[in-house]
Short mmCIF file of C-alpha atoms and ligand atoms in Angstrom, two decimals:
data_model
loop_
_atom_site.label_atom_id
_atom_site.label_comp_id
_atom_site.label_asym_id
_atom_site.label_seq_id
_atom_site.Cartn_x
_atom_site.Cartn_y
_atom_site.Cartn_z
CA UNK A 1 -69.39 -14.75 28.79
CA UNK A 2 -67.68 -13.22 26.09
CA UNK A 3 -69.09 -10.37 23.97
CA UNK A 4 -67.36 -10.68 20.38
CA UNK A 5 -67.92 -7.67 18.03
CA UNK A 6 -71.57 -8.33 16.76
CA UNK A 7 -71.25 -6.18 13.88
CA UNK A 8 -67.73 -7.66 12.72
CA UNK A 9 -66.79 -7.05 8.80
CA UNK A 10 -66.87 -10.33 6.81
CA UNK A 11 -68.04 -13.92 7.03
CA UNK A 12 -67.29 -15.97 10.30
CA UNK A 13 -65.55 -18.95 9.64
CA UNK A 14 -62.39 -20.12 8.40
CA UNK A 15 -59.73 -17.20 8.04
CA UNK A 16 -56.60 -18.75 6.84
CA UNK A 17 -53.72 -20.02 7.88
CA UNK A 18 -50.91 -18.89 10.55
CA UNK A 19 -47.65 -20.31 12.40
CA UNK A 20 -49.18 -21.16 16.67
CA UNK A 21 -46.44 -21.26 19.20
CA UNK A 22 -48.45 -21.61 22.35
CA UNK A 23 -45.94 -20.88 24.88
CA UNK A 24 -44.96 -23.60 26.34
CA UNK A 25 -43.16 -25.72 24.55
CA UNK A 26 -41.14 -24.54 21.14
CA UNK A 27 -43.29 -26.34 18.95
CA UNK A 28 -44.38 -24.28 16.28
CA UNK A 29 -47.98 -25.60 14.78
CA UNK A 30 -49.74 -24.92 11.10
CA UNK A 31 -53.11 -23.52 12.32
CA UNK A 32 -55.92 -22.41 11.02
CA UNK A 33 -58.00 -19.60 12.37
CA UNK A 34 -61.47 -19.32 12.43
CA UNK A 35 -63.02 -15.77 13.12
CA UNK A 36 -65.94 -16.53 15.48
CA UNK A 37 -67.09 -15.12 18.24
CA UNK A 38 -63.29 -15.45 19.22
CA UNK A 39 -60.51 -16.32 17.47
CA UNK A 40 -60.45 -19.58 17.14
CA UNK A 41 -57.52 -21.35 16.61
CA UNK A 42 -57.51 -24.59 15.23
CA UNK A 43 -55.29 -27.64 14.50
CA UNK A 44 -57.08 -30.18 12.41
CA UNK A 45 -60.00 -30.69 14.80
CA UNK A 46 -59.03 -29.17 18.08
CA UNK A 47 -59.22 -26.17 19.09
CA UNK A 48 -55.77 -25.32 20.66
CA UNK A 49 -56.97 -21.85 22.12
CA UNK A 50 -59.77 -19.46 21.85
CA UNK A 51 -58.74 -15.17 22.20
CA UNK A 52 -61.03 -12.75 22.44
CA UNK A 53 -60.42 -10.20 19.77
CA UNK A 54 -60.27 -7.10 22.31
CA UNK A 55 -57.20 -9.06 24.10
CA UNK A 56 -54.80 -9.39 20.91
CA UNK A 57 -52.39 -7.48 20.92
CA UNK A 58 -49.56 -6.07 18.04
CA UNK A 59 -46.02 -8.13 18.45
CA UNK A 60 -42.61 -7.02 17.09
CA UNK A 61 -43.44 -7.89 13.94
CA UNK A 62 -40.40 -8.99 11.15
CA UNK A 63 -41.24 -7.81 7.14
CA UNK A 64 -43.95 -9.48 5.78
CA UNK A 65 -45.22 -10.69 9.05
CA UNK A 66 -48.05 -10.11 11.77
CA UNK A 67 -47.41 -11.42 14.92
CA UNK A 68 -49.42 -11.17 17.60
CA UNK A 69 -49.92 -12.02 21.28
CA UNK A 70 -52.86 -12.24 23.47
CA UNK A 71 -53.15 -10.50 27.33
CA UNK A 72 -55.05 -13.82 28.68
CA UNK A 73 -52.24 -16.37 26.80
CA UNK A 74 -49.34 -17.60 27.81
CA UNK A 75 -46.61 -14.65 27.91
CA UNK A 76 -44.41 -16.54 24.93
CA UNK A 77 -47.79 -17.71 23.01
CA UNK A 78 -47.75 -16.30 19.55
CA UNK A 79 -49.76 -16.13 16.36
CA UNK A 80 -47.66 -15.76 12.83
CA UNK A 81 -49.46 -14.53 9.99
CA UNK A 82 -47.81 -13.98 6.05
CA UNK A 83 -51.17 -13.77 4.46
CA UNK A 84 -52.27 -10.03 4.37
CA UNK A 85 -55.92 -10.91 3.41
CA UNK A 86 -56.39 -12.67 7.05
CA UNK A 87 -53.89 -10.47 8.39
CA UNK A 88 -56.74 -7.53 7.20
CA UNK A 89 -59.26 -9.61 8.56
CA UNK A 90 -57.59 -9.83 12.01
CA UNK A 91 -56.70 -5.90 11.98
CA UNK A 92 -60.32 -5.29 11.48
CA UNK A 93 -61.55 -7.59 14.46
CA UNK A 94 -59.34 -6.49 16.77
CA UNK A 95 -59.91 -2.84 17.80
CA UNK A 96 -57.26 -2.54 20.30
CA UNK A 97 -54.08 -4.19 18.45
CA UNK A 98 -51.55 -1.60 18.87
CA UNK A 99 -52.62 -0.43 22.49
CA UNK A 100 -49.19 -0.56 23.17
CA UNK A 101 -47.74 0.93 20.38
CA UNK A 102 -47.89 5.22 21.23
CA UNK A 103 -44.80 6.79 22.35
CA UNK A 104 -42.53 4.20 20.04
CA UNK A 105 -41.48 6.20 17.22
CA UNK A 106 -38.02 4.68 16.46
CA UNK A 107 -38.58 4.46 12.17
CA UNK A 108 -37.30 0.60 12.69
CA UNK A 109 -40.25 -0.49 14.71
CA UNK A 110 -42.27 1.25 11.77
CA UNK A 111 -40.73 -0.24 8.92
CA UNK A 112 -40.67 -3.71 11.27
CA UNK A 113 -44.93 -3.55 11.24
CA UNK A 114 -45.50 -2.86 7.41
CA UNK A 115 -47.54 -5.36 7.32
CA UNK A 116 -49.87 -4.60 9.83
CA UNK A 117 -49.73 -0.94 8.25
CA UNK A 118 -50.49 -3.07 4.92
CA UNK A 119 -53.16 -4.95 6.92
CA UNK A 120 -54.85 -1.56 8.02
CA UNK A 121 -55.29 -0.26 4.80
CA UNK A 122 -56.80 -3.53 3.21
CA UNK A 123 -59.20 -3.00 6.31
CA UNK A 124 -59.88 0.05 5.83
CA UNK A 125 -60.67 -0.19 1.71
CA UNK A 126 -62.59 -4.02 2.40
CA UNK A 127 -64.43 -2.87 5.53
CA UNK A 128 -64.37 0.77 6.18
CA UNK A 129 -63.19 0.42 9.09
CA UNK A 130 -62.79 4.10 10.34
CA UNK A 131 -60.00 3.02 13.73
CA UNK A 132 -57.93 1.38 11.37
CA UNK A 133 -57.23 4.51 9.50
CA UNK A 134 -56.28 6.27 12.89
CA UNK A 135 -54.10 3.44 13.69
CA UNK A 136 -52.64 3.40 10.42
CA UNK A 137 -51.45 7.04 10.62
CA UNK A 138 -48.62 6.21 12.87
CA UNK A 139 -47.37 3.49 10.96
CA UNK A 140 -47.25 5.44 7.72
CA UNK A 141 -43.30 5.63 6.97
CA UNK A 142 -41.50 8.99 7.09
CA UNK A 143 -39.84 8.31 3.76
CA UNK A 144 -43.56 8.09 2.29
CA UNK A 145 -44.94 11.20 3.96
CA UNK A 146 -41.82 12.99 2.95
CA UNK A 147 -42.76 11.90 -0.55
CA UNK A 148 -46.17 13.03 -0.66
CA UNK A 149 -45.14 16.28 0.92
CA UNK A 150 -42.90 17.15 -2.25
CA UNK A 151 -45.96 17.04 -3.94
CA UNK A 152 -48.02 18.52 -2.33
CA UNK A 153 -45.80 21.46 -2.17
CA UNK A 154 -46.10 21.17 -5.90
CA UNK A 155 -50.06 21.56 -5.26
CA UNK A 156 -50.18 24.77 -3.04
CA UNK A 157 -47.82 26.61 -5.55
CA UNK A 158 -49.94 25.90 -8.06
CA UNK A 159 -53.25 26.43 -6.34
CA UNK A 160 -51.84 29.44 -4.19
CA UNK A 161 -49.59 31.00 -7.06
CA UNK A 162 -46.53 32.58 -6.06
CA UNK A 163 -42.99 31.85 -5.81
CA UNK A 164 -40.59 31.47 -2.62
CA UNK A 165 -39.90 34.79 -0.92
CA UNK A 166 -36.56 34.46 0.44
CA UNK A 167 -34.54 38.17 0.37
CA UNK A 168 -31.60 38.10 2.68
CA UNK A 169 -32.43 40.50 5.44
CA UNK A 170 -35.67 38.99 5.47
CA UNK A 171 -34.50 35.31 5.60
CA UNK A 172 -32.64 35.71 8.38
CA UNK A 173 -35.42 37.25 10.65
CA UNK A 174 -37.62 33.95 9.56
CA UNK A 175 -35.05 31.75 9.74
CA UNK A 176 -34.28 33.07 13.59
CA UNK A 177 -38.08 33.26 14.43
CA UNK A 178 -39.18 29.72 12.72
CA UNK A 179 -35.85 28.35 14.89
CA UNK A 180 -36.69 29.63 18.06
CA UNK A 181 -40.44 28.34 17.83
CA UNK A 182 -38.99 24.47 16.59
CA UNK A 183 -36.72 24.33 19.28
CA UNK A 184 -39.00 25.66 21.88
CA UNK A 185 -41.38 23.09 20.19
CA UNK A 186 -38.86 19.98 21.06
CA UNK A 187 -38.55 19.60 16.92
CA UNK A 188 -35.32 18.70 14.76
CA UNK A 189 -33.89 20.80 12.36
CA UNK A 190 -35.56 18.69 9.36
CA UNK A 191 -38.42 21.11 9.55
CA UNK A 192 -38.60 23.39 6.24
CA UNK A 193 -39.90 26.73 6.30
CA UNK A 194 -40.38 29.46 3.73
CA UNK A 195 -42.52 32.22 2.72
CA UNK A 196 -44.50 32.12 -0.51
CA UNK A 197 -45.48 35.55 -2.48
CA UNK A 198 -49.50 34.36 -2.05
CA UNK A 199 -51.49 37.35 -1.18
CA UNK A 200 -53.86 35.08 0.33
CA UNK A 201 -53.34 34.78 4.31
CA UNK A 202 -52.75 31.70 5.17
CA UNK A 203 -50.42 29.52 6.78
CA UNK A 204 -49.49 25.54 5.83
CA UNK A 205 -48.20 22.39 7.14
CA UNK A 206 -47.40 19.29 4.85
CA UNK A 207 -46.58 15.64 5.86
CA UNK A 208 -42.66 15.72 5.97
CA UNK A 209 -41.99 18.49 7.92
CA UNK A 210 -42.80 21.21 5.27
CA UNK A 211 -44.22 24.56 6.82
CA UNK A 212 -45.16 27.91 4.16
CA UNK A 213 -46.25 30.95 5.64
CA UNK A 214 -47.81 33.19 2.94
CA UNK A 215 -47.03 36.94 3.00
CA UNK A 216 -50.24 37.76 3.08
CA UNK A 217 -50.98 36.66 6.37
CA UNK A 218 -47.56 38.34 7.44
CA UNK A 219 -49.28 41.32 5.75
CA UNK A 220 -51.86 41.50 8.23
CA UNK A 221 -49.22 40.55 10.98
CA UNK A 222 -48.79 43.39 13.64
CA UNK A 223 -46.09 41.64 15.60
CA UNK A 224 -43.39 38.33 15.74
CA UNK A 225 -45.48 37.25 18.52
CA UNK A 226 -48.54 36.51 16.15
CA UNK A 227 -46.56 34.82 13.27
CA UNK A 228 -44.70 32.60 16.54
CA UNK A 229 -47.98 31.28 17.32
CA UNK A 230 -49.31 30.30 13.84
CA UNK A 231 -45.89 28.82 13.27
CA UNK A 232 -45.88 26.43 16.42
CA UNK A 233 -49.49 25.25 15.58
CA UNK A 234 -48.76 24.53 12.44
CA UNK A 235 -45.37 23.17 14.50
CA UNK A 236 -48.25 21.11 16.04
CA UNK A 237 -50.10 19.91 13.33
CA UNK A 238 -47.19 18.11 12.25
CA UNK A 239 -45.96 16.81 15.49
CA UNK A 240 -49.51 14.76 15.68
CA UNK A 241 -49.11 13.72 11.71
CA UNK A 242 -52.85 15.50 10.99
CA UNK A 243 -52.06 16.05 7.20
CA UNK A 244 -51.66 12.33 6.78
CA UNK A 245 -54.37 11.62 9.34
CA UNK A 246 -56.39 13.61 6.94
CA UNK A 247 -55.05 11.94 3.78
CA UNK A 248 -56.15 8.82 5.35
CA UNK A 249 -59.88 9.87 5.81
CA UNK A 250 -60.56 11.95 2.80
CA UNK A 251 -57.91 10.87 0.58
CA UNK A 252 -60.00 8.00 -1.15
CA UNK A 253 -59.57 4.42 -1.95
CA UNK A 254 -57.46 4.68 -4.95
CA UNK A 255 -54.90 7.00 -2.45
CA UNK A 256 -55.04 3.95 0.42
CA UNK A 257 -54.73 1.81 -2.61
CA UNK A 258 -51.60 3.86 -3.94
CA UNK A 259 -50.44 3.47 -0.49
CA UNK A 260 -50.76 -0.34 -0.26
CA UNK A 261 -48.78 -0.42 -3.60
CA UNK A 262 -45.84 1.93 -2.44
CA UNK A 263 -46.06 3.67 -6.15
CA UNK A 264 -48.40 6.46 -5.55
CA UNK A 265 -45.79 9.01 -6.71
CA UNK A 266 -46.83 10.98 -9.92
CA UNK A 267 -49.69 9.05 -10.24
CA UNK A 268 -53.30 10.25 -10.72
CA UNK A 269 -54.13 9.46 -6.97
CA UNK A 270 -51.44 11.55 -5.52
CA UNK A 271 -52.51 14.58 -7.19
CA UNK A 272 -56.17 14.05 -6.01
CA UNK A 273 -54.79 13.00 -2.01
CA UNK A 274 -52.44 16.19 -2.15
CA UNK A 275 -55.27 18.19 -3.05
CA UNK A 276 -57.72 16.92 -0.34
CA UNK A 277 -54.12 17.96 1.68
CA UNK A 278 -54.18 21.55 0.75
CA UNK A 279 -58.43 21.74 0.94
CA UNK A 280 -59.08 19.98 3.72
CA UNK A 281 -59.71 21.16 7.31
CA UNK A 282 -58.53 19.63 10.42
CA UNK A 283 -60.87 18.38 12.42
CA UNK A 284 -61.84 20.57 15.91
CA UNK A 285 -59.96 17.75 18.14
CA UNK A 286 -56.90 18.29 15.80
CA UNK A 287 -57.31 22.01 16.36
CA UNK A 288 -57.60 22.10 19.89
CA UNK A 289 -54.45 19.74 20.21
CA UNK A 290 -52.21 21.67 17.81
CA UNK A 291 -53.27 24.68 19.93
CA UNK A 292 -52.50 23.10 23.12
CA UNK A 293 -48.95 22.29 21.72
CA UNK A 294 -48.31 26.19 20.17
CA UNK A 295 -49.41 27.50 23.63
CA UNK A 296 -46.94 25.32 25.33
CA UNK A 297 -44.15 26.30 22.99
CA UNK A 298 -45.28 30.11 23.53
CA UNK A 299 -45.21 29.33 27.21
CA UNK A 300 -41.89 28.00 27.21
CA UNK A 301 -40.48 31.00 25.44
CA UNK A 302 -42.03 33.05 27.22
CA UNK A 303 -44.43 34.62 25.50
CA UNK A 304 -48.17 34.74 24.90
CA UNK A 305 -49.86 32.48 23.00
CA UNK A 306 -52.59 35.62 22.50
CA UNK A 307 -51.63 37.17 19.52
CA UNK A 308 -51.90 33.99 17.05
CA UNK A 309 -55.66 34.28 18.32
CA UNK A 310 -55.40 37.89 17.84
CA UNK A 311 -54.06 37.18 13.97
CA UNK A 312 -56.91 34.38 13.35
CA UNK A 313 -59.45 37.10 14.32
CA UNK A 314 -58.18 39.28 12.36
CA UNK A 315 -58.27 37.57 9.23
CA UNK A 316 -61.50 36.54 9.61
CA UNK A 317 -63.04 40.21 10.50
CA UNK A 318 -61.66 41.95 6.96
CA UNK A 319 -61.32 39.10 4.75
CA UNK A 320 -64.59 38.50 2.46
CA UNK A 321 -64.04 35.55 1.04
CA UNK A 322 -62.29 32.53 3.72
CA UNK A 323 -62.21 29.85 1.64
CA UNK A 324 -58.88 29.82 1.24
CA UNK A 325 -56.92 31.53 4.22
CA UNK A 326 -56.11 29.83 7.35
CA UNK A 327 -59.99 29.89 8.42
CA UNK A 328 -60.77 27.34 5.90
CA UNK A 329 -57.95 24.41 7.17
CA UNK A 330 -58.30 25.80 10.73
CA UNK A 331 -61.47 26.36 11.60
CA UNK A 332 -61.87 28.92 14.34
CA UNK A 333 -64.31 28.95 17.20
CA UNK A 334 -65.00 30.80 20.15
CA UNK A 335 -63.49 28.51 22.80
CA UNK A 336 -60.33 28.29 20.46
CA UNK A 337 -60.25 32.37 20.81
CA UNK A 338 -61.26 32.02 24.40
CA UNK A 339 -58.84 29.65 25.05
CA UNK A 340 -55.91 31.66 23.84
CA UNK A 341 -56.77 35.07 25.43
CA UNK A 342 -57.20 32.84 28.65
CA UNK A 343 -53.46 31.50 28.37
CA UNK A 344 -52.26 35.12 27.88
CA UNK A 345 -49.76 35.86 30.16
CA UNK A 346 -47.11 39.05 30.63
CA UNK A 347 -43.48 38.29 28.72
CA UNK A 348 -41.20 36.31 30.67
CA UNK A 349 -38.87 35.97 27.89
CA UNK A 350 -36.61 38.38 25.49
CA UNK A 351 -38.61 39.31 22.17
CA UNK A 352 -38.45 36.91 19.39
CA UNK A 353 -37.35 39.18 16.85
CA UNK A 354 -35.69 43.29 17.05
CA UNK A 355 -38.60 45.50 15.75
CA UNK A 356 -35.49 45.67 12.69
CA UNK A 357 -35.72 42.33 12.31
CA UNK A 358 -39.35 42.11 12.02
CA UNK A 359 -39.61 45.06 9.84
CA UNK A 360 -37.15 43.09 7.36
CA UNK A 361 -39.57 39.89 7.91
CA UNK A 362 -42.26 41.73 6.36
CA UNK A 363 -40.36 42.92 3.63
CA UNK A 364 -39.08 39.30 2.59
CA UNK A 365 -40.87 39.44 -0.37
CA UNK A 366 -39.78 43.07 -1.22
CA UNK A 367 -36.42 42.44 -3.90
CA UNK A 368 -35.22 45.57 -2.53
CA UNK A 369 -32.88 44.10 -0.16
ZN1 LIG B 1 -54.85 24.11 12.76
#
């Protein structure tokens, strides 16, 4: 017997319609589907085929179209859907739709499934449905996330103060240290970083690629080593998309809404969604994977991925209020400390920066030089 989802979203009953090629002969049908226990698909009276929601699976999908397959079909069998209500309908049924979908990343394949990112959000807004937002994270565009990054850069300069510290000798210490973590971290050079004048301590990623260290953090900084590590988790954070991960959960309705619409820029929701951006924390699973990927990087340079604990710690011992340093965004626990001292390991590799170099990367925001 088959188990559908008992607690589905919505009405059972007649979903729309869709284009039915059942895979063996090139016919293509007019359908309608009926979301019952399965999905039933229907041509005037007969059901042509029944799929169980957990078996549908995402198709290379053309603009403005969902097409999907089924594992127990036909190999050629496909549904065609243009209708994004059912389309939503269908995303929110079937939990394991793009199954096969992690490790593509070409921006074509994402642009190709707009619709089933357009179908994720309507699910997520109509039905709350908390796995669509996950699955919607990777088919957010790049173009978009750059877009929102832009403003939320706008947000933390206003929020943190402080303007871009960027004084020769010191620029070329960060721009050598922030190079040697990317590349170490298997990143392309579209990663921006720079140094804000903030007192605060803290450290930021934003969707599009946008990493700030503020010089208070490299205030409390006794070594390269410790800025390194902060650098490739934050490295991390945007490797795994977390920012827009967390957009997706806290960012609101009228943001997913803003979303759906493609216009979000400038707009009231934006602000509010780049906000949640710069106040939000990660969650601990993001944390412990954006530390697994900065002690890899630290690994491959050879160096120890102890100090960025070391740094964490230390903020957290002398700073009285936290609500805004690099505690509050990355929460830090004991088995994160633990964790780090336990992947410490003697230098393999040539230090990151001269002690003249890092002496000028504190400095950066000095107009001295
Ligand atoms: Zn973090």
């Amino acid at each position: 017997m088959d188990s559908g989802p008992q607690n589905a979203p919505a009405s059972s009953g007649a979903g729309g319609f869709a284009i039915y090629f059942d895979g063996a002969s090139s016919r293509r049908r007019l359908v309608t589907l009926e979301f019952n226990d399965r999905l039933e698909i229907r041509e005037y009276e007969h059901t042509l085929a029944a799929w169980s929601y957990a078996d549908v699976r995402l198709a290379d999908s053309p603009s403005g179209t969902l097409r999907v397959t089924c594992l127990t079909a036909p190999e050629l069998a496909r549904l065609e859907i243009r209708d994004t209500a059912v389309a939503a309908v269908l995303t929110s049924r079937c939990t394991l739709l793009d199954e096969n979908i992690p490790g593509r990343h070409g921006i074509a394949r994402i642009v190709g499934w707009s619709l089933a990112a357009t179908a994720s959000i309507v699910a997520v807004v109509l039905f709350g449905v908390p796995l669509a937002a996950d699955r919607l994270t990777p088919l957010v565009p790049q173009a978009f996330e750059r877009r929102l990054g832009d403003v939320a850069e706008g947000q933390v300069k206003t929020m943190f103060g402080g303007k871009i510290c960027d004084n020769a000798s010191g620029q070329a210490a960060f721009t050598k240290l922030v190079n040697a973590v990317r590349e170490s971290a298997g990143l392309d050079t579209s990663i921006q970083s720079q140094v804000l004048s903030s007192p605060i301590p803290n450290a930021f990623a934003l969707p599009g690629g946008k990493v700030y260290v503020f010089n208070g953090l490299l205030a409390k900084a006794e070594n390269a080593d410790e800025i390194a590590g902060i650098l490739a988790h934050e490295l991390g954070h945007l490797r795994h998309r977390d920012g827009t991960r967390n957009l997706i959960y806290n960012g609101g309705t009228s943001f997913l809404i803003g979303l759906l619409f493609g216009d979000i820029t400038g707009s009231g929701a934006l602000i509010f969604a780049s906000r949640s951006l710069v106040t939000a924390s990660y969650s601990r699973e993001a944390e412990q994977n954006a530390d697994t990927f900065a002690i890899d990087a630290m690994h491959r340079l050879g160096r120890s991925p102890k100090p960025m604990g070391e740094l964490m710690f230390r903020v957290t011992g002398k700073e009285g209020d936290k609500s805004l340093s690099i505690l509050a965004s990355h929460p830090l626990t004991e088995d994160r400390l633990a964790r780090m001292s336990h992947e410490d390991q003697p230098p393999s590799g040539p230090p990151l920066l001269t002690a003249a170099e890092w002496a000028s990367l504190k400095a950066i925001c000095s107009s001295k030089n």
